[in-house]
Short mmCIF file of C-alpha atoms in Angstrom, two decimals:
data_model
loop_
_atom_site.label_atom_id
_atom_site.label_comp_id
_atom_site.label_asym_id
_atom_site.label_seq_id
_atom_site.Cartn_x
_atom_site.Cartn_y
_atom_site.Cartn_z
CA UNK A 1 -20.53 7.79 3.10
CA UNK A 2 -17.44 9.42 4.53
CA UNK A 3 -14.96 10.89 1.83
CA UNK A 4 -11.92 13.28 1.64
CA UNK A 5 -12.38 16.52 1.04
CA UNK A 6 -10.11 18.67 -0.63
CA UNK A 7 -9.96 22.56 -1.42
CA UNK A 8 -9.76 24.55 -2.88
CA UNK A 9 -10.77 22.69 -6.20
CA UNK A 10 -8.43 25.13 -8.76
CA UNK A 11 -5.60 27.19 -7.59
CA UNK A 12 -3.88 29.33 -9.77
CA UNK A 13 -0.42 31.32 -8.79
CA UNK A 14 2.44 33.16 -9.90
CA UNK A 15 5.96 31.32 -10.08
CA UNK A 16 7.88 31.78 -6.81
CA UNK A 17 4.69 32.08 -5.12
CA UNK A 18 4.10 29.72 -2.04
CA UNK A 19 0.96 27.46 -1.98
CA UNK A 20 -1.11 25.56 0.97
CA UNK A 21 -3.13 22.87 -0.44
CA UNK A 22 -5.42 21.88 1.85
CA UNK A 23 -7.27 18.33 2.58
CA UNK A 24 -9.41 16.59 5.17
CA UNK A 25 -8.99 12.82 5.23
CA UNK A 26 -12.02 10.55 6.35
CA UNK A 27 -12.31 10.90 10.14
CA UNK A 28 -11.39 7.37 11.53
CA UNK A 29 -7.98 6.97 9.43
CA UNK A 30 -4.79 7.30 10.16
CA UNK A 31 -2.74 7.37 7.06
CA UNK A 32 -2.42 10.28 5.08
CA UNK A 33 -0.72 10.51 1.48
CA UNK A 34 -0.34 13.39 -1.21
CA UNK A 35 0.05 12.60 -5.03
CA UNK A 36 0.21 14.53 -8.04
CA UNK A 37 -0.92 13.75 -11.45
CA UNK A 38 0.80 16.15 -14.22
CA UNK A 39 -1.68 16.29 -17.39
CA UNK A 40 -1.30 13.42 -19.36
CA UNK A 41 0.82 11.47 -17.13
CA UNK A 42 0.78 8.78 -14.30
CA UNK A 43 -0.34 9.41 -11.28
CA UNK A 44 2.98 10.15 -9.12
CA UNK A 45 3.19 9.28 -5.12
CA UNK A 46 4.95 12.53 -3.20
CA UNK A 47 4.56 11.50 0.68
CA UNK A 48 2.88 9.60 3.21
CA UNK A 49 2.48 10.80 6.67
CA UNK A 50 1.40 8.91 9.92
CA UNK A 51 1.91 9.51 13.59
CA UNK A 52 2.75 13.28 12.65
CA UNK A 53 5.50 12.42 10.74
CA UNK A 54 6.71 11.73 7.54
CA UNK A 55 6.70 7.97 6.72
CA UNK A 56 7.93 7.77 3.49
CA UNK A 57 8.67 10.68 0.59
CA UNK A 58 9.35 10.49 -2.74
CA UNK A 59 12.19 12.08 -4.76
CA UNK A 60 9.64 14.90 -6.28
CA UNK A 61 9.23 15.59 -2.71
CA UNK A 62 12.05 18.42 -2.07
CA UNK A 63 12.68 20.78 0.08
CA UNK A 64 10.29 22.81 -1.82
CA UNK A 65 7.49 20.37 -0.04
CA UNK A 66 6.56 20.02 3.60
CA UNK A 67 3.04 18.66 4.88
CA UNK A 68 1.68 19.19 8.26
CA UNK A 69 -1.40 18.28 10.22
CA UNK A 70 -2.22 21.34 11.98
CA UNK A 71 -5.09 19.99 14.13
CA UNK A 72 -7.22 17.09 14.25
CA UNK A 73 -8.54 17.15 11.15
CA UNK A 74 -6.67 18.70 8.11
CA UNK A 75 -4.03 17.97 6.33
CA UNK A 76 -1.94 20.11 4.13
CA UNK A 77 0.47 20.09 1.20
CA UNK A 78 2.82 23.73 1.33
CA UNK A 79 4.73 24.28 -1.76
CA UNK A 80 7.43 26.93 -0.56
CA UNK A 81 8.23 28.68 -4.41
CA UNK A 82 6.09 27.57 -6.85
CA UNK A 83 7.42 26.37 -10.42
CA UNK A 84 6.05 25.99 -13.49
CA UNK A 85 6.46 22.58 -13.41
CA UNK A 86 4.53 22.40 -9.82
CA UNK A 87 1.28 22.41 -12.21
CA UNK A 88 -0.43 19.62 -12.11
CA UNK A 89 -3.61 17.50 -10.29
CA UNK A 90 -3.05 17.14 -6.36
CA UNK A 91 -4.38 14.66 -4.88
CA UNK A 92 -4.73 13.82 -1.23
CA UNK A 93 -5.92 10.72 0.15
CA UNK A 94 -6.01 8.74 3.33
CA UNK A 95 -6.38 5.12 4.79
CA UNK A 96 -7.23 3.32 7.80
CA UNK A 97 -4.10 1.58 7.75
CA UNK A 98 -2.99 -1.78 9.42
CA UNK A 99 -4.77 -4.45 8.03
CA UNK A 100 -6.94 -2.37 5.83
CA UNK A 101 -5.20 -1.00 3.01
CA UNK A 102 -7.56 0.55 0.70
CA UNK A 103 -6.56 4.60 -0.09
CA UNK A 104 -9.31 6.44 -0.72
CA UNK A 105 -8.63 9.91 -2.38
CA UNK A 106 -9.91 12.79 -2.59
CA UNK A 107 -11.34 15.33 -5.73
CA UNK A 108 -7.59 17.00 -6.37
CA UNK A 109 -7.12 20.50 -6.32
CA UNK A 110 -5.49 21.73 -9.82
CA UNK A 111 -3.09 23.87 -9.31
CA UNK A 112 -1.80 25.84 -12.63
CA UNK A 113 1.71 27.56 -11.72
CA UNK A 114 2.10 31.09 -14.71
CA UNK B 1 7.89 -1.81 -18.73
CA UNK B 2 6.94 0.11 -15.63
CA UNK B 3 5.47 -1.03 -12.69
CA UNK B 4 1.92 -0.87 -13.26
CA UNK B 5 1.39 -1.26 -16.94
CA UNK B 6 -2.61 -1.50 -18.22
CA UNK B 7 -3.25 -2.13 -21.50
CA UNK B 8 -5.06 -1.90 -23.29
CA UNK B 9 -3.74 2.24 -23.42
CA UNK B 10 -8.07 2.59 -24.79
CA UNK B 11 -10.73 0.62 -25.48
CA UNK B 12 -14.05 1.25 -27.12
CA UNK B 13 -17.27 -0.89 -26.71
CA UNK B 14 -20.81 -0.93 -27.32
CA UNK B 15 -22.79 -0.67 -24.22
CA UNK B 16 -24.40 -3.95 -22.42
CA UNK B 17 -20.49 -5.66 -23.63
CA UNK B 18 -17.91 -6.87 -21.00
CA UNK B 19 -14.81 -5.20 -21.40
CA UNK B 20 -11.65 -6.08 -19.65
CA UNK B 21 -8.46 -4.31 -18.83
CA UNK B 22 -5.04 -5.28 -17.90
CA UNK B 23 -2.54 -4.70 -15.65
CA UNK B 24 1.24 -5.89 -15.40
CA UNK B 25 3.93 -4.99 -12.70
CA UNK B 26 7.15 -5.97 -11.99
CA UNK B 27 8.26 -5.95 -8.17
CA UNK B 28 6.51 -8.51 -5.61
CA UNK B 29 3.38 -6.71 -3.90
CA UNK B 30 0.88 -7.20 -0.97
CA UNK B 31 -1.92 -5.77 -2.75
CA UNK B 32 -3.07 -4.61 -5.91
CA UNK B 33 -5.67 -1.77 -6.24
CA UNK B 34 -8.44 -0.63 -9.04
CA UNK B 35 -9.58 2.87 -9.71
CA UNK B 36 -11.54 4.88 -12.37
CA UNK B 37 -10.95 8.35 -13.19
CA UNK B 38 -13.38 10.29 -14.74
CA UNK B 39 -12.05 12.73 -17.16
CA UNK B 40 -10.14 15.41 -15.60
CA UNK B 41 -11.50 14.54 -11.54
CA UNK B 42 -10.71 12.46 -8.42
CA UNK B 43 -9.47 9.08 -8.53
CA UNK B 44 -12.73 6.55 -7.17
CA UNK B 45 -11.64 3.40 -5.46
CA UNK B 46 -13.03 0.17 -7.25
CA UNK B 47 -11.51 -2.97 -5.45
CA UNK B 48 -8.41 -4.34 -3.96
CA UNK B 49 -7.13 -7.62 -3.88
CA UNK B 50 -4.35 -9.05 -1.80
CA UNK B 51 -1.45 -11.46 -3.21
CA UNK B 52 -3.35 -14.50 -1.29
CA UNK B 53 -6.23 -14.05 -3.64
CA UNK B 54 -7.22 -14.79 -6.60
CA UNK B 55 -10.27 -13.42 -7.41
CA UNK B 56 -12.61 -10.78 -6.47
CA UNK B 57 -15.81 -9.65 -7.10
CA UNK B 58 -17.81 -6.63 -6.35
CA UNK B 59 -21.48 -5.73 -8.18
CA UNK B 60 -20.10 -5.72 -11.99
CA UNK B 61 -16.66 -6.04 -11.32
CA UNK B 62 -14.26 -9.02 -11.50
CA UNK B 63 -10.35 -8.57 -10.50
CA UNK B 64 -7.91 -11.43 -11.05
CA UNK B 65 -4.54 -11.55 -10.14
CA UNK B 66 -1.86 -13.73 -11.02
CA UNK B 67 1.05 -12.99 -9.05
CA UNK B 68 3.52 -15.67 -11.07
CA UNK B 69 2.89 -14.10 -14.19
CA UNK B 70 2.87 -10.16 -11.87
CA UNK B 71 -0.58 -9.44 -13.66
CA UNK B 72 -4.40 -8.85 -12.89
CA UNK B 73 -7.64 -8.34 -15.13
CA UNK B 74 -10.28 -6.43 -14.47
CA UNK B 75 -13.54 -6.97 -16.13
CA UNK B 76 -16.31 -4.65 -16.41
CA UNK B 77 -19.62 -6.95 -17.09
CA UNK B 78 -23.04 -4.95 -19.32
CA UNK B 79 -21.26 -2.02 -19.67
CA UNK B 80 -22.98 1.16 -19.15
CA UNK B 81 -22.26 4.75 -20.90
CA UNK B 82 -21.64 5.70 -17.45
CA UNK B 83 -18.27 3.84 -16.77
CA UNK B 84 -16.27 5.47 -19.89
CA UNK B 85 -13.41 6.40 -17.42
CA UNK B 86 -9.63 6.16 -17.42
CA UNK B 87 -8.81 2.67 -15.10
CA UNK B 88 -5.33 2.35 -13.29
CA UNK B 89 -4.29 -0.28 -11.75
CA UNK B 90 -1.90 0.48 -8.46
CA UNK B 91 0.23 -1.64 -6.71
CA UNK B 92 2.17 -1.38 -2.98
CA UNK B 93 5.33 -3.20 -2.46
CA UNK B 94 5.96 -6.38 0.42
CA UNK B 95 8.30 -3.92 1.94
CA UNK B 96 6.08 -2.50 4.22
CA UNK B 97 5.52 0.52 2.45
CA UNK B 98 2.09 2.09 1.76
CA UNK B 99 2.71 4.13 -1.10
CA UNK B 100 0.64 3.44 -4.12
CA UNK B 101 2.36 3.04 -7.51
CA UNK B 102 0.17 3.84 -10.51
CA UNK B 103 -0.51 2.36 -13.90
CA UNK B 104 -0.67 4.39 -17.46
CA UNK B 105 -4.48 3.52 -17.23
CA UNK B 106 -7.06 2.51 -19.84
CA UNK B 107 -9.16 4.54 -21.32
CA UNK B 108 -13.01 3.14 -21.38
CA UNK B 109 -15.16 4.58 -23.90
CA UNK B 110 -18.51 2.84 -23.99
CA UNK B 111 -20.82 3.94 -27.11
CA UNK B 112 -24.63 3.85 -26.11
#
């Protein structure tokens, strides 16, 4: 069964540091969304992303964020400086779209911000 | 509360019992979505229902949703060891919008 794939599974930096999260959404859909999940907490929506272009962002979603689909199949989450408070569960996840709403997400990558 | 509130916040059965979750929001929706987390990993994708429905099943799983009272169930029938699991419960809006807003989840311990 198709799935999204995202790597790499743990990513650890240093504060200020700039990050590339990568994912690769089931072939056949069109939507593409990134969330976060800080330990312990909901899980938080950051941006959706169709046509190649942003739909719809969230306030967490800064200038600090910017997504891109650099060919026709990934699709990646850049964190320019890195804060502590970037730590958390990443989660990428993608949908057919139209009448067929179900997101299906991918593993997360963890990403721990010293 | 929040949009997307399950309780219970945990739950603890004996396997081979039903157990059955909750989920309350506040703003009108098109659909309402069911996942399970397993303990620190992805999110799986259970079952969605739209606001026309009422009820929805898939294998083991049941889904209600009242959308004059803004809630849904969903209920886990013979529970195995294998579905202790945080559930969320995540809702769009009717605004067009695809964005998923999550629930606090329930955590599902089932004791063999």
């Amino acid at each position: 069964e198709p799935e999204v794939t995202q790597t790499p599974s743990h990513q650890v930096t240093q504060m200020g540091q700039e990050v590339i999260l990568r994912c690769v959404p089931i072939s056949n859909h069109l939507y593409f969304y990134w969330y976060r999940q800080i330990l312990g907490q909901k899980v938080e929506f950051l941006v959706s992303f169709y046509n190649n272009e942003i739909s719809e962002k969230s306030e967490i979603f800064d200038d600090q964020f910017s997504v891109e689909r650099p060919d026709g199949s990934n699709f990646t989450l850049k964190i320019r400086s890195t804060k502590l408070e970037d730590s958390a569960m990443y989660f990428c996840a993608s949908s057919v779209g139209l009448a067929v709403l179900e997101q299906f997400f991918g593993p997360g990558t963890r990403l721990t911000v010293l | 509360s929040q949009q997307g509130e399950e309780d219970p916040q945990a739950l603890s059965i004996q396997e081979g019992e039903n157990a059955t979750m909750n989920c309350s929001y506040k703003t009108s929706i098109n659909n309402l979505q069911w996942y399970r987390q397993n303990s620190g990993r992805g999110l799986v994708h259970l079952i969605l229902i739209r606001s026309n429905e009422r009820e929805k099943h898939s294998g083991r799983l049941r889904v209600t949703l009242d959308t004059s009272k803004k809630s849904s169930s969903l209920l886990i029938t013979a529970s195995r060891a294998a579905d202790t699991a945080s559930y969320f419960c995540a809702t769009d809006d009717n605004f067009g919008n695809e964005k998923l807003t999550f629930g606090t989840g329930t955590r599902l311990t089932i004791i063999p």
